[in-house]
Short mmCIF file of C-alpha atoms in Angstrom, two decimals:
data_model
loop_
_atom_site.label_atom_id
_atom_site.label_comp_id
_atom_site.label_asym_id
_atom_site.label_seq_id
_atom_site.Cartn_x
_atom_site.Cartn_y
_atom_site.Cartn_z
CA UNK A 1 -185.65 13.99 16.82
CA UNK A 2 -184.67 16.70 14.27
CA UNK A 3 -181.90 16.10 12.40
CA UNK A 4 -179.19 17.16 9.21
CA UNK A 5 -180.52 15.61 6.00
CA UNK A 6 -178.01 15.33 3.08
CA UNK A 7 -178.36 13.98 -0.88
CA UNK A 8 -176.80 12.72 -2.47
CA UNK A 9 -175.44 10.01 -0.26
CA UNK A 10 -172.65 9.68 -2.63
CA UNK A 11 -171.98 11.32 -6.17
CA UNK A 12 -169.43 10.13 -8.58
CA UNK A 13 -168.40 12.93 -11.11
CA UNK A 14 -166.02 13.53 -14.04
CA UNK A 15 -163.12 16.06 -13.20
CA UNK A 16 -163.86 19.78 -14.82
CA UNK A 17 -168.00 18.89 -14.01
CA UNK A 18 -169.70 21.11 -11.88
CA UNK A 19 -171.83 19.37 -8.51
CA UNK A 20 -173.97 20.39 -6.24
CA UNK A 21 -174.35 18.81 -2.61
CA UNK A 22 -177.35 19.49 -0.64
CA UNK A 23 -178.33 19.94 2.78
CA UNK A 24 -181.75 20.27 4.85
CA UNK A 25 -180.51 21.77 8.25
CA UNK A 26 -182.33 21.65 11.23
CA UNK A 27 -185.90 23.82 10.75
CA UNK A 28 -185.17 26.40 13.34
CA UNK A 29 -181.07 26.88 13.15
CA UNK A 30 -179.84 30.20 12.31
CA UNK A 31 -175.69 29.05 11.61
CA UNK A 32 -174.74 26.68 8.76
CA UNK A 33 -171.69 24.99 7.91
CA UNK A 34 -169.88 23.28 5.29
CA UNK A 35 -166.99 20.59 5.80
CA UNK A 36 -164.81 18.30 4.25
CA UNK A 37 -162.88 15.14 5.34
CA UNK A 38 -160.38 13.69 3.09
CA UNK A 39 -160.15 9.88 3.16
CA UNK A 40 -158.17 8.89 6.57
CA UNK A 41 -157.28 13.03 7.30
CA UNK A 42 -159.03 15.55 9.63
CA UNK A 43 -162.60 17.21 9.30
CA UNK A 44 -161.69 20.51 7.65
CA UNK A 45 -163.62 23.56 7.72
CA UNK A 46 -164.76 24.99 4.52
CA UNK A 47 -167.68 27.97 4.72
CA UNK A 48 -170.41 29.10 7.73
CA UNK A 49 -173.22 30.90 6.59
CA UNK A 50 -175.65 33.38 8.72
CA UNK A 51 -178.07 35.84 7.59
CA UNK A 52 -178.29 34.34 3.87
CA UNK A 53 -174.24 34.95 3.28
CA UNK A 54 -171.14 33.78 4.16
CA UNK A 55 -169.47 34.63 7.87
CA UNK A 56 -166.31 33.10 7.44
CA UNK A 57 -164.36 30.78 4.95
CA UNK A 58 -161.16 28.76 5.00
CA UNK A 59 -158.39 28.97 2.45
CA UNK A 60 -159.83 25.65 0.54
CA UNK A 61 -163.06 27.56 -0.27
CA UNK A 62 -162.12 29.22 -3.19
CA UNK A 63 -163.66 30.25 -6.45
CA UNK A 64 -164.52 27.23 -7.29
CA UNK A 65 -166.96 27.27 -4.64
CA UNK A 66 -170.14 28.90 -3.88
CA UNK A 67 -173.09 28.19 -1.30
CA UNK A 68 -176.47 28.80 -1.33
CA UNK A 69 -179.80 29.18 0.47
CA UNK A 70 -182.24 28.68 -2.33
CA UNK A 71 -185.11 28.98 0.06
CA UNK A 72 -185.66 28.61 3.74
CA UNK A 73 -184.56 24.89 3.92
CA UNK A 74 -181.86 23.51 1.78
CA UNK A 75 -178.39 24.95 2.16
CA UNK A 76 -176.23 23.82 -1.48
CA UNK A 77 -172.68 23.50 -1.59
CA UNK A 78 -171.72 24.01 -5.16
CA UNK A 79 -168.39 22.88 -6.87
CA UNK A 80 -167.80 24.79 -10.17
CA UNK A 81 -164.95 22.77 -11.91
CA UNK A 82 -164.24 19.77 -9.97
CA UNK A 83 -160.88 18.51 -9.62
CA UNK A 84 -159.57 15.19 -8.10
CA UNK A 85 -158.20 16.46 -4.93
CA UNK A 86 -162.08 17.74 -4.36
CA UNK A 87 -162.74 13.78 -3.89
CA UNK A 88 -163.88 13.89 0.10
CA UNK A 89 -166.58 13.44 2.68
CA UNK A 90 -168.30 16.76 2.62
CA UNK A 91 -170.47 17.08 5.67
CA UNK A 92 -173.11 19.91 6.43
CA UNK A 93 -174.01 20.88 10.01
CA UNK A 94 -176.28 23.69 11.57
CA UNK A 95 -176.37 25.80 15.09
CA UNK A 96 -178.90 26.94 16.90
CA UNK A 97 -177.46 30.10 16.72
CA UNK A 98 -180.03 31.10 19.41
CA UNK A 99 -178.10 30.22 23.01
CA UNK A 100 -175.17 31.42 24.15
CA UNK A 101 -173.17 28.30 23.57
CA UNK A 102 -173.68 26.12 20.30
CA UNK A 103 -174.00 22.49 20.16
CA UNK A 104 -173.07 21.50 16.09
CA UNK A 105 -175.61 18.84 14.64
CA UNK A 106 -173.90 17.29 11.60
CA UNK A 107 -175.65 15.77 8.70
CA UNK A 108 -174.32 12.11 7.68
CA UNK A 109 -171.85 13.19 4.82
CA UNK A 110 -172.00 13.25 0.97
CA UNK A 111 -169.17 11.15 -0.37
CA UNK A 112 -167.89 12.76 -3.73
CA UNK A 113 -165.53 11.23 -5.99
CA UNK A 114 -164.02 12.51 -8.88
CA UNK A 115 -163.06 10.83 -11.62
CA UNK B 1 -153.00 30.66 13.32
CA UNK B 2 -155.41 28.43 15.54
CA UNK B 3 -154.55 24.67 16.11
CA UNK B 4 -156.54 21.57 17.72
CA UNK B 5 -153.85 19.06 18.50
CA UNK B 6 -155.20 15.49 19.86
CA UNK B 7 -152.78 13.25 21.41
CA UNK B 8 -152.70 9.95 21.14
CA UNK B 9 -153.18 10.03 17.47
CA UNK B 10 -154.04 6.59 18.02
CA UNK B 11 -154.95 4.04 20.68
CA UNK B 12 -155.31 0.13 20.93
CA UNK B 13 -156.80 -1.14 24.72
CA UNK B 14 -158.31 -4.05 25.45
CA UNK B 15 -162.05 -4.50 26.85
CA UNK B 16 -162.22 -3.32 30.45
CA UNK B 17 -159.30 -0.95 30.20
CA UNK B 18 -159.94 2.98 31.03
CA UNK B 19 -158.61 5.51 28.19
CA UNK B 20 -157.62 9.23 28.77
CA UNK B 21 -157.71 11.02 25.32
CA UNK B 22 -155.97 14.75 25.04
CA UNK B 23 -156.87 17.47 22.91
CA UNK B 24 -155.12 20.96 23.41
CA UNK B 25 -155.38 23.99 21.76
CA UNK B 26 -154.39 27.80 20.52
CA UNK B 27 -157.60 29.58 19.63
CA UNK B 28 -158.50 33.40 19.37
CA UNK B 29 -161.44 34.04 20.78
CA UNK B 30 -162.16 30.82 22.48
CA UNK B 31 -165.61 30.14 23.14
CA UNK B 32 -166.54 25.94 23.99
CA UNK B 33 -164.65 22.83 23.05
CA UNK B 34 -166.71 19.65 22.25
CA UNK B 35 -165.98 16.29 21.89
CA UNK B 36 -167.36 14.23 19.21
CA UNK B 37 -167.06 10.18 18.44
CA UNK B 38 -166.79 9.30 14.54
CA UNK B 39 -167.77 5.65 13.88
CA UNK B 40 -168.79 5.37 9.80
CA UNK B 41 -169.49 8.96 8.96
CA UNK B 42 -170.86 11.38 10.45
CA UNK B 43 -169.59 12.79 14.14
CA UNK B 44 -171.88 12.48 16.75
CA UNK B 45 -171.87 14.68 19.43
CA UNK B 46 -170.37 13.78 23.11
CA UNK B 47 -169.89 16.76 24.90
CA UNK B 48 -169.64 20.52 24.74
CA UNK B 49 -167.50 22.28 27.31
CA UNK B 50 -167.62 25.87 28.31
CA UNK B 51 -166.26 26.13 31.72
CA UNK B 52 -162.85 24.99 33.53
CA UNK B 53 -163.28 22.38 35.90
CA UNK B 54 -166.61 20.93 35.99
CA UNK B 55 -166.94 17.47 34.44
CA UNK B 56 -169.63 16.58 32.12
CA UNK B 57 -170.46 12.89 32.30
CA UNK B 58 -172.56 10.14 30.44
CA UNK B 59 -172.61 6.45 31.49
CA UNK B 60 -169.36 5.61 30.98
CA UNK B 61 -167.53 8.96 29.00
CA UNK B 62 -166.49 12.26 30.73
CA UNK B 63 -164.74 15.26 30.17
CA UNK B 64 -163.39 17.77 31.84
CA UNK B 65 -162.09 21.58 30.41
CA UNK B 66 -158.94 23.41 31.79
CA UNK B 67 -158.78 27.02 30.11
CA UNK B 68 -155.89 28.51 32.16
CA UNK B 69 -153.72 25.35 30.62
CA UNK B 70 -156.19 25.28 26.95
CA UNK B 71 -156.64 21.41 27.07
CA UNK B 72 -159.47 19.10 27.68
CA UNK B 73 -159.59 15.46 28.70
CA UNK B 74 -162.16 12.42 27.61
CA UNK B 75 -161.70 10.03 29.52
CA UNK B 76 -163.65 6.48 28.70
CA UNK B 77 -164.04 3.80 31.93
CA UNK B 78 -164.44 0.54 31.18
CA UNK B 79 -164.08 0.35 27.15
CA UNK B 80 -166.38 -1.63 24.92
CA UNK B 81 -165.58 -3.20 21.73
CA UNK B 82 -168.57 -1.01 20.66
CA UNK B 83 -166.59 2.59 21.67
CA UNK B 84 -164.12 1.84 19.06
CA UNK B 85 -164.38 4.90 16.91
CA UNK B 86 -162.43 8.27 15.87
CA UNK B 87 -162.82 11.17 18.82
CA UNK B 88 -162.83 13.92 17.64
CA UNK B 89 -161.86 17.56 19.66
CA UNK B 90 -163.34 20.79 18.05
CA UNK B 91 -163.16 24.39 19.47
CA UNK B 92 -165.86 27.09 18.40
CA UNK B 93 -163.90 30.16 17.91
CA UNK B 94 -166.25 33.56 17.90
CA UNK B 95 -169.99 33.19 18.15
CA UNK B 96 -171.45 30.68 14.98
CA UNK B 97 -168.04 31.74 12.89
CA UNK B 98 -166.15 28.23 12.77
CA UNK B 99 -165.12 25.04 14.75
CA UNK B 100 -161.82 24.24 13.99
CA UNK B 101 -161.04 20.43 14.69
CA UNK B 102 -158.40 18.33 15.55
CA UNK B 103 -156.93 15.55 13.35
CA UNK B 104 -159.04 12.61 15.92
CA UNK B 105 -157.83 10.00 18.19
CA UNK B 106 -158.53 6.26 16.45
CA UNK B 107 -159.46 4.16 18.91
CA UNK B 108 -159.33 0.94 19.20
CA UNK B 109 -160.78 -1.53 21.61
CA UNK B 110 -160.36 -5.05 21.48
CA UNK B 111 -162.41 -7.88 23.14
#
């Protein structure tokens, strides 16, 4: 069964260090997604992406981030400066994109933590 | 601004027991609520709801989706120490734009 790859499965940084998460969506989605879940809070919505650029973004998504499609399979989530606060679950998830209703696959989560 | 609310933040039952879990919501441009369960990490996906009034079921989990009154319901019948987990509601707002999600229901099921 296809399914959201992610690496690292965890990544420990030093605050002010740039990182980069990465995703492999599912081959044939069209919509991607980044999230984050703070220890014990709610899955937040950071960035979708269509069309190689960004549809939408929340107010946490700032200029300290950026994503990418590289090429046609991994989707990067990239954190400039990192700062404690950015120590979460950050999950990626795709969308067919091609139905009229969208079931969202998620990938199983890069933990970061900052240090 | 658009808001998932889930009610009962939390839950303990005992094994055998039937839960009903809440979620309601205020969401331009509504377009399907879905139900997710959160164990370790990732959410897995339950259900996706598009229509009022016609229940989706697997084994044991349904849900049903009331858009005049913008709440759905999961309800879980005889609880296993195994469906302890985080639901989670989420509501797709305009086509592939964003889910927003609620803050989860912990549930807890004891033997």
């Amino acid at each position: 069964e296809p399914e959201v790859t992610q690496t690292p499965s965890h990544q420990v940084t030093q605050m002010g260090q740039e990182v980069i998460l990465r995703c492999v969506p599912i081959s044939n989605h069209l919509y991607f997604y980044w999230y984050r879940q703070i220890l014990g809070q709610k899955v937040e919505f950071l960035v979708s992406f269509y069309n190689n650029e960004i549809s939408e973004k929340s107010e946490i998504f700032d200029d300290q981030f950026s994503v990418e499609r590289p090429d046609g399979s991994n989707f990067t989530l990239k954190i400039r400066s990192t700062k404690l606060e950015d120590s979460a679950m950050y999950f990626c998830a795709s969308v067919t994109g091609t139905g009229l209703y969208n079931e969202q696959f998620f990938g199983p989560g890069t933990r970061l933590t900052v240090l | 601004e658009d808001k998932v609310v889930q009610s009962p933040l939390s839950l303990v039952v005992h094994e055998g027991d039937t839960v009903t879990l809440n979620c309601s919501y205020e969401v331009t441009n509504f377009r399907s609520l879905l139900w997710y369960k959160q164990e370790k990490k990732a959410p897995t996906f339950l259900f996706m709801l598009t229509s009022s009034g016609i229940e989706k079921k697997s084994g044991r989990l349904s849900s049903i989706l009331d858009k005049k009154e913008l709440f759905s319901i999961l309800n879980i019948t005889a609880t296993q120490t195994g469906d302890s987990a985080i639901y989670l509601c989420a509501v797709e707002r305009d086509y592939g734009q964003n889910f927003v999600f609620g803050p989860g229901t912990r549930l807890s099921v004891l033997p």
